GROMACS .gro file of C-alpha atoms in nm:
model
  485
    1MET     CA    1  -3.935   1.998   6.577
    2ALA     CA    2  -4.240   1.724   6.443
    3HIS     CA    3  -4.357   1.499   6.755
    4ILE     CA    4  -4.536   1.470   7.045
    5THR     CA    5  -4.312   1.559   7.382
    6THR     CA    6  -4.520   1.415   7.635
    7VAL     CA    7  -4.743   1.129   7.662
    8ASN     CA    8  -5.066   1.141   7.875
    9LEU     CA    9  -5.196   0.882   8.116
   10SER     CA   10  -5.588   0.788   8.188
   11ASN     CA   11  -5.774   0.499   8.354
   12ASP     CA   12  -6.004   0.532   8.138
   13LYS     CA   13  -6.186   0.211   7.950
   14TRP     CA   14  -6.154   0.183   7.607
   15ASN     CA   15  -6.481   0.261   7.540
   16GLU     CA   16  -6.463   0.579   7.741
   17THR     CA   17  -6.149   0.757   7.579
   18ASP     CA   18  -6.228   1.021   7.331
   19ALA     CA   19  -5.927   0.961   7.120
   20GLY     CA   20  -5.930   0.950   6.731
   21LEU     CA   21  -5.751   0.547   6.722
   22ILE     CA   22  -5.710   0.327   7.044
   23ALA     CA   23  -5.478   0.045   6.973
   24VAL     CA   24  -5.419  -0.316   7.202
   25GLY     CA   25  -5.247  -0.607   7.135
   26VAL     CA   26  -5.232  -0.980   7.019
   27PHE     CA   27  -4.932  -1.230   7.026
   28GLU     CA   28  -4.835  -1.502   6.743
   29ASP     CA   29  -5.031  -1.785   6.998
   30LYS     CA   30  -5.323  -1.560   6.957
   31SER     CA   31  -5.321  -1.458   7.280
   32PHE     CA   32  -5.462  -1.098   7.368
   33THR     CA   33  -5.411  -0.843   7.589
   34PRO     CA   34  -5.688  -0.726   7.853
   35MET     CA   35  -5.801  -0.510   7.646
   36ALA     CA   36  -5.865  -0.626   7.332
   37GLU     CA   37  -5.942  -0.932   7.562
   38GLU     CA   38  -6.252  -0.695   7.689
   39ILE     CA   39  -6.285  -0.542   7.304
   40ASN     CA   40  -6.326  -0.917   7.174
   41THR     CA   41  -6.563  -0.924   7.363
   42ALA     CA   42  -6.763  -0.685   7.345
   43SER     CA   43  -6.790  -0.649   7.009
   44ASP     CA   44  -6.886  -1.145   6.951
   45GLY     CA   45  -6.504  -1.198   6.870
   46ALA     CA   46  -6.461  -0.988   6.606
   47PHE     CA   47  -6.050  -0.985   6.681
   48SER     CA   48  -6.136  -1.438   6.756
   49GLN     CA   49  -6.242  -1.403   6.353
   50ALA     CA   50  -5.973  -1.279   6.218
   51VAL     CA   51  -5.727  -1.481   6.385
   52GLU     CA   52  -5.906  -1.806   6.257
   53ILE     CA   53  -5.978  -1.668   5.920
   54GLY     CA   54  -5.607  -1.611   5.948
   55ASP     CA   55  -5.639  -1.233   5.820
   56VAL     CA   56  -5.428  -1.146   6.160
   57LYS     CA   57  -5.164  -1.338   6.261
   58GLY     CA   58  -4.975  -1.109   6.574
   59LYS     CA   59  -4.680  -1.091   6.401
   60SER     CA   60  -4.456  -0.810   6.527
   61GLY     CA   61  -4.500  -0.533   6.285
   62GLU     CA   62  -4.850  -0.615   6.215
   63SER     CA   63  -5.151  -0.367   6.274
   64HIS     CA   64  -5.501  -0.430   6.125
   65THR     CA   65  -5.803  -0.187   6.216
   66PHE     CA   66  -6.127  -0.220   6.324
   67TYR     CA   67  -6.486  -0.047   6.370
   68LEU     CA   68  -6.628  -0.120   6.696
   69GLU     CA   69  -6.892   0.043   6.819
   70GLY     CA   70  -6.794   0.368   6.725
   71LYS     CA   71  -6.419   0.361   6.781
   72ARG     CA   72  -6.141   0.293   6.566
   73VAL     CA   73  -5.906   0.008   6.714
   74LEU     CA   74  -5.628  -0.079   6.619
   75LEU     CA   75  -5.475  -0.471   6.642
   76LEU     CA   76  -5.113  -0.451   6.742
   77GLY     CA   77  -4.907  -0.788   6.594
   78LEU     CA   78  -4.661  -0.851   6.964
   79GLY     CA   79  -4.505  -1.167   6.831
   80LYS     CA   80  -4.377  -1.476   7.053
   81LYS     CA   81  -4.490  -1.381   7.388
   82ASP     CA   82  -4.189  -1.595   7.516
   83LYS     CA   83  -3.979  -1.358   7.336
   84TYR     CA   84  -4.141  -1.071   7.407
   85SER     CA   85  -3.915  -0.757   7.528
   86ALA     CA   86  -3.838  -0.398   7.526
   87MET     CA   87  -3.774  -0.299   7.227
   88SER     CA   88  -4.100  -0.547   7.107
   89VAL     CA   89  -4.319  -0.233   7.324
   90ARG     CA   90  -4.109   0.032   7.139
   91VAL     CA   91  -4.210  -0.165   6.807
   92ALA     CA   92  -4.607  -0.189   6.862
   93ALA     CA   93  -4.649   0.191   7.039
   94GLY     CA   94  -4.432   0.335   6.757
   95LYS     CA   95  -4.693   0.167   6.525
   96ALA     CA   96  -4.962   0.304   6.707
   97SER     CA   97  -4.843   0.689   6.658
   98ARG     CA   98  -4.736   0.592   6.249
   99SER     CA   99  -5.059   0.442   6.212
  100ALA     CA  100  -5.267   0.771   6.331
  101ILE     CA  101  -5.099   0.985   6.127
  102GLU     CA  102  -5.137   0.731   5.835
  103LYS     CA  103  -5.483   0.802   5.907
  104LYS     CA  104  -5.469   1.110   5.966
  105VAL     CA  105  -5.603   1.087   6.315
  106ASP     CA  106  -5.443   1.351   6.559
  107THR     CA  107  -5.501   1.134   6.912
  108VAL     CA  108  -5.420   0.791   6.959
  109ALA     CA  109  -5.485   0.607   7.298
  110VAL     CA  110  -5.274   0.302   7.323
  111GLU     CA  111  -5.317   0.033   7.583
  112CYS     CA  112  -5.049  -0.029   7.840
  113LEU     CA  113  -4.890  -0.300   7.608
  114CYS     CA  114  -4.661  -0.449   7.900
  115ILE     CA  115  -4.661  -0.804   8.065
  116ASP     CA  116  -4.677  -0.708   8.453
  117CYS     CA  117  -4.595  -0.354   8.359
  118LYS     CA  118  -4.191  -0.490   8.277
  119HIS     CA  119  -4.162  -0.269   7.985
  120CYS     CA  120  -4.315   0.025   8.058
  121GLN     CA  121  -4.067   0.297   8.002
  122ALA     CA  122  -4.061   0.159   7.621
  123VAL     CA  123  -4.419   0.257   7.577
  124GLY     CA  124  -4.311   0.624   7.660
  125GLU     CA  125  -4.027   0.644   7.409
  126GLY     CA  126  -4.287   0.395   7.139
  127LEU     CA  127  -4.501   0.641   7.108
  128VAL     CA  128  -4.319   0.906   7.120
  129LEU     CA  129  -4.039   0.769   6.880
  130GLY     CA  130  -4.316   0.671   6.648
  131SER     CA  131  -4.451   0.987   6.640
  132TYR     CA  132  -4.127   1.192   6.510
  133GLN     CA  133  -4.115   1.340   6.180
  134PHE     CA  134  -3.950   1.575   5.976
  135LEU     CA  135  -4.118   1.849   5.793
  136ASP     CA  136  -3.920   2.178   5.888
  137TYR     CA  137  -3.816   2.291   5.532
  138LYS     CA  138  -4.180   2.079   5.412
  139THR     CA  139  -4.467   2.372   5.314
  140LYS     CA  140  -4.734   2.393   5.510
  141GLY     CA  141  -4.994   2.167   5.315
  142LYS     CA  142  -5.279   1.861   5.394
  143ASN     CA  143  -5.033   1.628   5.381
  144ASN     CA  144  -4.853   1.752   5.645
  145PHE     CA  145  -5.033   1.598   5.977
  146GLU     CA  146  -4.869   1.600   6.255
  147LEU     CA  147  -5.024   1.363   6.621
  148LYS     CA  148  -5.127   1.573   6.867
  149SER     CA  149  -5.134   1.389   7.133
  150ALA     CA  150  -5.107   1.016   7.276
  151THR     CA  151  -5.254   0.861   7.567
  152VAL     CA  152  -5.117   0.549   7.772
  153LEU     CA  153  -5.475   0.320   7.918
  154GLY     CA  154  -5.324   0.229   8.270
  155CYS     CA  155  -4.976   0.232   8.311
  156THR     CA  156  -4.712   0.400   8.531
  157LYS     CA  157  -4.647   0.758   8.517
  158GLU     CA  158  -4.366   0.785   8.668
  159ASP     CA  159  -4.206   0.521   8.386
  160ILE     CA  160  -4.413   0.632   8.082
  161THR     CA  161  -4.291   1.058   8.167
  162LYS     CA  162  -3.892   0.939   8.175
  163GLY     CA  163  -3.973   0.692   7.877
  164ALA     CA  164  -4.125   1.030   7.666
  165ALA     CA  165  -3.781   1.215   7.815
  166ILE     CA  166  -3.562   0.991   7.694
  167ALA     CA  167  -3.767   0.987   7.327
  168ASN     CA  168  -3.812   1.353   7.309
  169ALA     CA  169  -3.369   1.346   7.394
  170VAL     CA  170  -3.318   1.124   7.088
  171CYS     CA  171  -3.497   1.327   6.860
  172LEU     CA  172  -3.332   1.609   6.981
  173ALA     CA  173  -3.010   1.399   6.815
  174ARG     CA  174  -3.239   1.338   6.508
  175ASP     CA  175  -3.355   1.697   6.423
  176LEU     CA  176  -2.920   1.783   6.534
  177GLY     CA  177  -2.897   1.571   6.255
  178ASN     CA  178  -3.156   1.629   6.003
  179HIS     CA  179  -3.082   1.989   5.969
  180PRO     CA  180  -2.844   2.052   5.623
  181GLY     CA  181  -2.527   2.171   5.690
  182ASN     CA  182  -2.593   2.470   5.671
  183VAL     CA  183  -2.827   2.526   5.977
  184THR     CA  184  -2.656   2.241   6.182
  185THR     CA  185  -2.338   2.432   6.197
  186PRO     CA  186  -2.076   2.388   6.511
  187SER     CA  187  -2.201   2.734   6.614
  188ARG     CA  188  -2.584   2.621   6.585
  189LEU     CA  189  -2.440   2.298   6.827
  190ALA     CA  190  -2.287   2.574   7.037
  191GLU     CA  191  -2.594   2.708   7.082
  192ALA     CA  192  -2.748   2.389   7.108
  193ALA     CA  193  -2.540   2.309   7.394
  194LYS     CA  194  -2.650   2.642   7.562
  195GLU     CA  195  -3.003   2.540   7.560
  196ILE     CA  196  -2.970   2.229   7.657
  197ALA     CA  197  -2.746   2.395   8.000
  198ASP     CA  198  -2.973   2.666   8.103
  199GLU     CA  199  -3.278   2.418   8.099
  200GLY     CA  200  -3.033   2.178   8.312
  201GLY     CA  201  -2.839   2.448   8.512
  202MET     CA  202  -2.509   2.308   8.342
  203ASN     CA  203  -2.194   2.422   8.325
  204LEU     CA  204  -2.083   2.484   8.005
  205THR     CA  205  -1.745   2.621   7.797
  206VAL     CA  206  -1.703   2.691   7.468
  207PHE     CA  207  -1.326   2.769   7.274
  208ASP     CA  208  -1.293   2.904   7.005
  209ARG     CA  209  -1.089   2.853   6.715
  210GLU     CA  210  -0.803   3.109   6.870
  211GLU     CA  211  -0.869   2.965   7.162
  212PHE     CA  212  -0.817   2.616   7.116
  213THR     CA  213  -0.531   2.678   6.869
  214GLU     CA  214  -0.350   2.847   7.157
  215MET     CA  215  -0.457   2.606   7.397
  216GLY     CA  216  -0.248   2.285   7.139
  217MET     CA  217  -0.506   2.138   7.000
  218GLY     CA  218  -0.376   2.109   6.634
  219GLY     CA  219  -0.601   1.788   6.560
  220LEU     CA  220  -0.900   2.024   6.565
  221ALA     CA  221  -0.712   2.337   6.411
  222GLY     CA  222  -0.559   2.128   6.144
  223VAL     CA  223  -0.878   1.984   6.070
  224ALA     CA  224  -1.062   2.348   6.048
  225GLN     CA  225  -0.781   2.502   5.823
  226GLY     CA  226  -0.987   2.483   5.571
  227THR     CA  227  -1.320   2.650   5.623
  228ASP     CA  228  -1.477   2.961   5.681
  229GLU     CA  229  -1.776   2.871   5.944
  230PRO     CA  230  -1.636   2.910   6.290
  231PRO     CA  231  -1.502   2.595   6.467
  232LYS     CA  232  -1.662   2.543   6.858
  233PHE     CA  233  -1.475   2.295   7.114
  234ILE     CA  234  -1.735   2.263   7.322
  235VAL     CA  235  -1.695   2.121   7.658
  236LEU     CA  236  -2.097   2.056   7.870
  237GLU     CA  237  -2.020   1.953   8.273
  238TYR     CA  238  -2.342   1.809   8.430
  239MET     CA  239  -2.256   1.766   8.829
  240ASN     CA  240  -2.516   1.619   9.020
  241GLY     CA  241  -2.291   1.348   9.157
  242GLY     CA  242  -2.113   1.466   9.434
  243ASP     CA  243  -1.764   1.324   9.492
  244GLU     CA  244  -1.854   1.066   9.244
  245LYS     CA  245  -1.636   1.026   8.958
  246PRO     CA  246  -1.767   1.206   8.622
  247LYS     CA  247  -1.846   0.983   8.316
  248VAL     CA  248  -1.689   1.182   7.984
  249ILE     CA  249  -1.878   1.134   7.650
  250VAL     CA  250  -1.710   1.261   7.346
  251GLY     CA  251  -1.850   1.357   7.010
  252LYS     CA  252  -1.757   1.369   6.663
  253GLY     CA  253  -1.906   1.739   6.578
  254LEU     CA  254  -1.826   1.709   6.213
  255THR     CA  255  -2.120   1.942   6.064
  256PHE     CA  256  -2.031   1.853   5.672
  257ASP     CA  257  -1.750   1.693   5.551
  258ALA     CA  258  -1.591   1.753   5.156
  259GLY     CA  259  -1.323   1.522   5.274
  260GLY     CA  260  -1.065   1.809   5.176
  261ILE     CA  261  -0.814   1.811   4.979
  262SER     CA  262  -0.906   1.427   5.005
  263ILE     CA  263  -1.209   1.509   4.793
  264LYS     CA  264  -1.490   1.273   4.844
  265PRO     CA  265  -1.711   1.164   4.528
  266ALA     CA  266  -2.078   1.415   4.477
  267ALA     CA  267  -2.248   1.107   4.490
  268LYS     CA  268  -2.411   1.111   4.799
  269MET     CA  269  -2.193   1.376   4.989
  270ASP     CA  270  -2.500   1.552   5.047
  271GLN     CA  271  -2.530   1.228   5.350
  272MET     CA  272  -2.179   1.459   5.532
  273LYS     CA  273  -2.395   1.668   5.674
  274TYR     CA  274  -2.458   1.344   5.891
  275ASP     CA  275  -2.094   1.329   6.001
  276MET     CA  276  -2.212   1.539   6.309
  277CYS     CA  277  -2.450   1.230   6.446
  278GLY     CA  278  -2.172   1.166   6.746
  279SER     CA  279  -2.181   1.456   6.838
  280ALA     CA  280  -2.585   1.453   6.848
  281VAL     CA  281  -2.554   1.164   7.078
  282VAL     CA  282  -2.377   1.384   7.330
  283LEU     CA  283  -2.615   1.671   7.321
  284GLY     CA  284  -2.947   1.411   7.396
  285VAL     CA  285  -2.792   1.232   7.611
  286PHE     CA  286  -2.751   1.628   7.772
  287LYS     CA  287  -3.131   1.695   7.638
  288ALA     CA  288  -3.203   1.322   7.896
  289LEU     CA  289  -2.998   1.467   8.223
  290ALA     CA  290  -3.142   1.809   8.222
  291MET     CA  291  -3.484   1.689   8.207
  292LEU     CA  292  -3.474   1.422   8.428
  293LYS     CA  293  -3.164   1.577   8.594
  294PRO     CA  294  -3.051   1.207   8.776
  295ALA     CA  295  -2.806   1.197   9.071
  296LEU     CA  296  -2.494   1.134   8.835
  297ASN     CA  297  -2.155   1.378   8.712
  298VAL     CA  298  -2.146   1.338   8.335
  299VAL     CA  299  -1.918   1.559   8.101
  300GLY     CA  300  -2.057   1.614   7.758
  301ILE     CA  301  -1.747   1.721   7.500
  302VAL     CA  302  -1.806   1.842   7.168
  303PRO     CA  303  -1.530   1.869   6.880
  304SER     CA  304  -1.679   2.043   6.571
  305THR     CA  305  -1.570   2.150   6.217
  306GLU     CA  306  -1.674   2.113   5.872
  307ASN     CA  307  -1.406   1.937   5.666
  308LEU     CA  308  -1.381   2.145   5.373
  309VAL     CA  309  -1.117   2.250   5.050
  310GLY     CA  310  -0.924   2.556   5.118
  311ALA     CA  311  -0.643   2.803   5.048
  312LYS     CA  312  -0.525   2.681   5.404
  313ALA     CA  313  -0.670   2.378   5.385
  314TYR     CA  314  -0.467   2.113   5.542
  315LYS     CA  315  -0.270   1.855   5.358
  316PRO     CA  316  -0.225   1.482   5.298
  317GLY     CA  317   0.135   1.473   5.446
  318ASP     CA  318   0.108   1.761   5.705
  319ILE     CA  319   0.215   1.634   6.039
  320LEU     CA  320  -0.019   1.824   6.347
  321LYS     CA  321   0.056   1.833   6.708
  322GLY     CA  322  -0.218   1.677   6.925
  323TYR     CA  323  -0.376   1.800   7.227
  324ASN     CA  324  -0.149   1.513   7.441
  325GLY     CA  325   0.162   1.664   7.257
  326LYS     CA  326   0.188   1.355   7.006
  327THR     CA  327   0.242   1.402   6.630
  328ILE     CA  328  -0.012   1.282   6.338
  329GLU     CA  329   0.104   1.303   5.995
  330VAL     CA  330  -0.179   1.327   5.800
  331LEU     CA  331  -0.215   1.084   5.478
  332ASN     CA  332  -0.583   1.131   5.435
  333THR     CA  333  -0.735   1.462   5.498
  334ASP     CA  334  -1.070   1.251   5.468
  335ALA     CA  335  -0.957   1.043   5.784
  336GLU     CA  336  -1.075   1.372   5.989
  337GLY     CA  337  -1.254   1.282   6.265
  338ARG     CA  338  -1.057   1.123   6.446
  339LEU     CA  339  -0.766   1.408   6.462
  340ILE     CA  340  -1.099   1.610   6.646
  341LEU     CA  341  -1.179   1.315   6.832
  342ALA     CA  342  -0.834   1.295   6.936
  343ASP     CA  343  -0.844   1.674   7.106
  344GLY     CA  344  -1.126   1.493   7.285
  345LEU     CA  345  -1.023   1.208   7.442
  346SER     CA  346  -0.687   1.424   7.532
  347TYR     CA  347  -0.875   1.722   7.699
  348ALA     CA  348  -1.152   1.439   7.913
  349SER     CA  349  -0.790   1.219   7.951
  350LYS     CA  350  -0.611   1.586   8.053
  351HIS     CA  351  -0.866   1.760   8.292
  352TYR     CA  352  -1.136   1.539   8.460
  353ASP     CA  353  -1.049   1.172   8.617
  354PRO     CA  354  -1.326   0.996   8.491
  355GLU     CA  355  -1.466   0.673   8.579
  356PHE     CA  356  -1.446   0.622   8.189
  357ILE     CA  357  -1.520   0.777   7.867
  358LEU     CA  358  -1.774   0.631   7.589
  359ASP     CA  359  -1.674   0.864   7.209
  360PHE     CA  360  -1.923   0.783   6.998
  361ALA     CA  361  -1.825   0.886   6.563
  362THR     CA  362  -1.924   0.833   6.214
  363LEU     CA  363  -1.565   0.732   6.156
  364THR     CA  364  -1.515   0.488   5.883
  365GLY     CA  365  -1.719   0.357   5.582
  366ALA     CA  366  -1.549   0.044   5.695
  367VAL     CA  367  -1.779  -0.029   5.988
  368VAL     CA  368  -2.105  -0.041   5.705
  369VAL     CA  369  -1.912  -0.268   5.509
  370ALA     CA  370  -1.856  -0.557   5.867
  371LEU     CA  371  -2.202  -0.465   5.999
  372GLY     CA  372  -2.370  -0.329   5.736
  373HIS     CA  373  -2.649  -0.130   5.907
  374ILE     CA  374  -2.761  -0.361   6.174
  375ALA     CA  375  -2.520  -0.292   6.429
  376THR     CA  376  -2.232  -0.052   6.602
  377GLY     CA  377  -1.864  -0.115   6.547
  378VAL     CA  378  -1.759  -0.111   6.910
  379MET     CA  379  -1.408  -0.143   7.042
  380GLY     CA  380  -1.193  -0.026   7.403
  381THR     CA  381  -1.001  -0.118   7.624
  382ASP     CA  382  -1.177  -0.252   7.900
  383GLU     CA  383  -1.357  -0.536   7.953
  384GLY     CA  384  -1.624  -0.473   8.254
  385LEU     CA  385  -1.694  -0.140   8.077
  386MET     CA  386  -1.758  -0.307   7.719
  387GLU     CA  387  -1.993  -0.578   7.890
  388LYS     CA  388  -2.168  -0.328   8.089
  389VAL     CA  389  -2.231  -0.136   7.659
  390LYS     CA  390  -2.319  -0.490   7.591
  391THR     CA  391  -2.552  -0.561   7.862
  392SER     CA  392  -2.778  -0.131   7.771
  393SER     CA  393  -2.747  -0.255   7.441
  394LYS     CA  394  -3.002  -0.536   7.492
  395SER     CA  395  -3.182  -0.300   7.687
  396ALA     CA  396  -3.224  -0.033   7.484
  397GLY     CA  397  -3.262  -0.268   7.200
  398GLU     CA  398  -2.931   0.007   7.003
  399LYS     CA  399  -2.689  -0.367   6.815
  400VAL     CA  400  -2.299  -0.360   6.903
  401TRP     CA  401  -2.020  -0.561   6.800
  402GLU     CA  402  -1.710  -0.554   6.948
  403PHE     CA  403  -1.403  -0.550   6.675
  404PRO     CA  404  -1.024  -0.643   6.830
  405LEU     CA  405  -0.740  -0.370   6.950
  406TRP     CA  406  -0.514  -0.617   6.917
  407PRO     CA  407  -0.122  -0.535   6.887
  408GLU     CA  408  -0.087  -0.569   6.550
  409PHE     CA  409  -0.387  -0.333   6.446
  410CYS     CA  410  -0.235  -0.092   6.722
  411LYS     CA  411   0.092  -0.064   6.515
  412GLN     CA  412  -0.046  -0.048   6.179
  413VAL     CA  413  -0.095   0.312   6.302
  414GLN     CA  414   0.249   0.376   6.371
  415SER     CA  415   0.410   0.625   6.136
  416ASP     CA  416   0.729   0.663   5.974
  417ILE     CA  417   0.805   0.984   6.068
  418ALA     CA  418   0.595   1.097   6.286
  419ASP     CA  419   0.422   0.909   6.664
  420VAL     CA  420   0.105   0.808   6.481
  421LYS     CA  421  -0.055   0.804   6.139
  422ASN     CA  422  -0.385   0.883   6.057
  423THR     CA  423  -0.490   0.584   5.886
  424GLY     CA  424  -0.361   0.186   5.923
  425ALA     CA  425  -0.285  -0.038   5.656
  426PRO     CA  426  -0.426   0.008   5.277
  427SER     CA  427  -0.749  -0.170   5.274
  428GLN     CA  428  -0.805  -0.326   5.562
  429ALA     CA  429  -0.923  -0.376   5.967
  430GLY     CA  430  -1.032   0.038   5.835
  431SER     CA  431  -1.324   0.082   6.163
  432ILE     CA  432  -1.037  -0.126   6.345
  433ALA     CA  433  -0.732   0.137   6.242
  434GLY     CA  434  -0.952   0.435   6.345
  435GLY     CA  435  -0.999   0.281   6.685
  436ALA     CA  436  -0.631   0.221   6.750
  437PHE     CA  437  -0.528   0.590   6.643
  438LEU     CA  438  -0.810   0.705   6.940
  439LYS     CA  439  -0.644   0.438   7.152
  440GLU     CA  440  -0.270   0.717   7.185
  441PHE     CA  441  -0.554   0.976   7.319
  442VAL     CA  442  -0.730   0.763   7.594
  443GLY     CA  443  -0.475   0.859   7.900
  444ASP     CA  444  -0.346   0.522   8.118
  445ASN     CA  445  -0.511   0.302   8.245
  446ILE     CA  446  -0.889   0.497   8.187
  447PRO     CA  447  -1.143   0.260   8.052
  448TRP     CA  448  -1.317   0.372   7.698
  449VAL     CA  449  -1.488   0.257   7.463
  450HIS     CA  450  -1.492   0.402   7.094
  451PHE     CA  451  -1.826   0.380   6.888
  452ASP     CA  452  -1.830   0.359   6.527
  453ILE     CA  453  -2.205   0.479   6.448
  454ALA     CA  454  -2.121   0.576   6.054
  455GLY     CA  455  -2.418   0.227   5.989
  456MET     CA  456  -2.638   0.289   6.243
  457ALA     CA  457  -2.673   0.657   6.246
  458TRP     CA  458  -2.830   0.732   5.930
  459GLY     CA  459  -2.960   0.493   5.688
  460VAL     CA  460  -3.128   0.201   5.862
  461LYS     CA  461  -3.408   0.020   5.717
  462PRO     CA  462  -3.723   0.259   5.875
  463ASN     CA  463  -3.968   0.047   6.117
  464SER     CA  464  -4.219   0.257   6.354
  465ILE     CA  465  -3.969   0.395   6.533
  466ASN     CA  466  -3.735   0.447   6.286
  467PRO     CA  467  -3.864   0.692   6.008
  468LYS     CA  468  -3.745   0.695   5.627
  469GLY     CA  469  -3.466   0.865   5.521
  470SER     CA  470  -3.351   1.000   5.899
  471ALA     CA  471  -3.105   1.074   6.136
  472THR     CA  472  -3.130   0.778   6.404
  473GLY     CA  473  -3.036   0.943   6.720
  474TRP     CA  474  -2.889   0.602   6.811
  475GLY     CA  475  -2.645   0.568   7.127
  476VAL     CA  476  -2.861   0.764   7.274
  477ARG     CA  477  -3.092   0.503   7.490
  478LEU     CA  478  -2.780   0.284   7.546
  479VAL     CA  479  -2.607   0.549   7.750
  480LEU     CA  480  -2.846   0.730   7.924
  481ASP     CA  481  -2.945   0.306   8.025
  482MET     CA  482  -2.538   0.269   8.089
  483LEU     CA  483  -2.584   0.587   8.286
  484ASP     CA  484  -2.862   0.417   8.532
  485VAL     CA  485  -3.082   0.755   8.435
   0.00000   0.00000   0.00000
């Protein structure tokens, strides 16, 4: 873990702070934030001159360093004022942290970059997310530099603290994804769940291979046949909401996916350590619940295993029986994520009376073909729940695009010899086929949305809050917004 965990608050003036870097802002219309205006006046118009010359344009993501009155001052571009949003604030605050690291300055102070304090939480989020680096396997040396502290000058403490906590949860999800498959194993996910449960006073149940096989989880048991690494079925219960129905989040915990007998190509197979990023969303959300302790009932479910080639590995043509009793024809062992999620969704439907179910999975390469590394494909059974997803998507700055689950698509996962098959029509609507399959394992009348995060869990274009070559923790902020945390 290499990131700040807390964000401090101070009422110091810009020339009173002892931070090594001070960050303020300018918009594209050439207007300055209040503290930037103060510094501009005190420096005889240093900022204004740079703007008029054209060196400073105020575009989002832009930054310029000035040296004024013995201070190192970073002027951040904030973009268009009429389009200024929480995401704009996150990106700007993240740029401040990232710039401090690049300049090897271990303390940064940032002006409250909000307009009328509408997005104070985003300042805390951006500072922590921008400080994130994955250095666990780098030999310590002069090139490994970490930010030690960040301070916000003039913001609401509650909002800043909440933002930092949410960003810490995202960073946990990133860490779990970034560790290799020999470290982030199903057992490690169970350990992480225990750490979170202990911190938040939650109930934790972990079923091992013998237990979940005896319970009838044929999807998870089938995929796990090819690995000696102990698989787990993890259930976290955060019950702090009285009699209200629980919200359930299910995450695919495939800690390494070689494809099984339908083996993947060698190129980029190393990236299949990220195939557990759906489970990282669940654990990240529960980390935030443990820290913030909202009045909610939330259940998290993580079916977890590896998918390898072995003497006992399941085979194309095998028939498995899911936890809800439906039989599954296996046509491709590399379409395994939906098999383990099927048992997770069935378990949630049977043992809880959920208000809704959300599931997260790096399920298909097809979603990357459709949406690239720009948005997550979503599909579900309830229009009201889908609208909540879209609203929270905008608030969290995590884009989604709805795919249809029309009956024609659902028919494509019906099998001639079993109830369903784990593939759809050849080379057609692959991401939708995954959702259509999962729908078979969601209880009747339970609102449900499936998130295919394969394009967003890693591989996104780096920016100030998403480092290069890293898991993103995508989805944690969106879910927490949906939960009104």
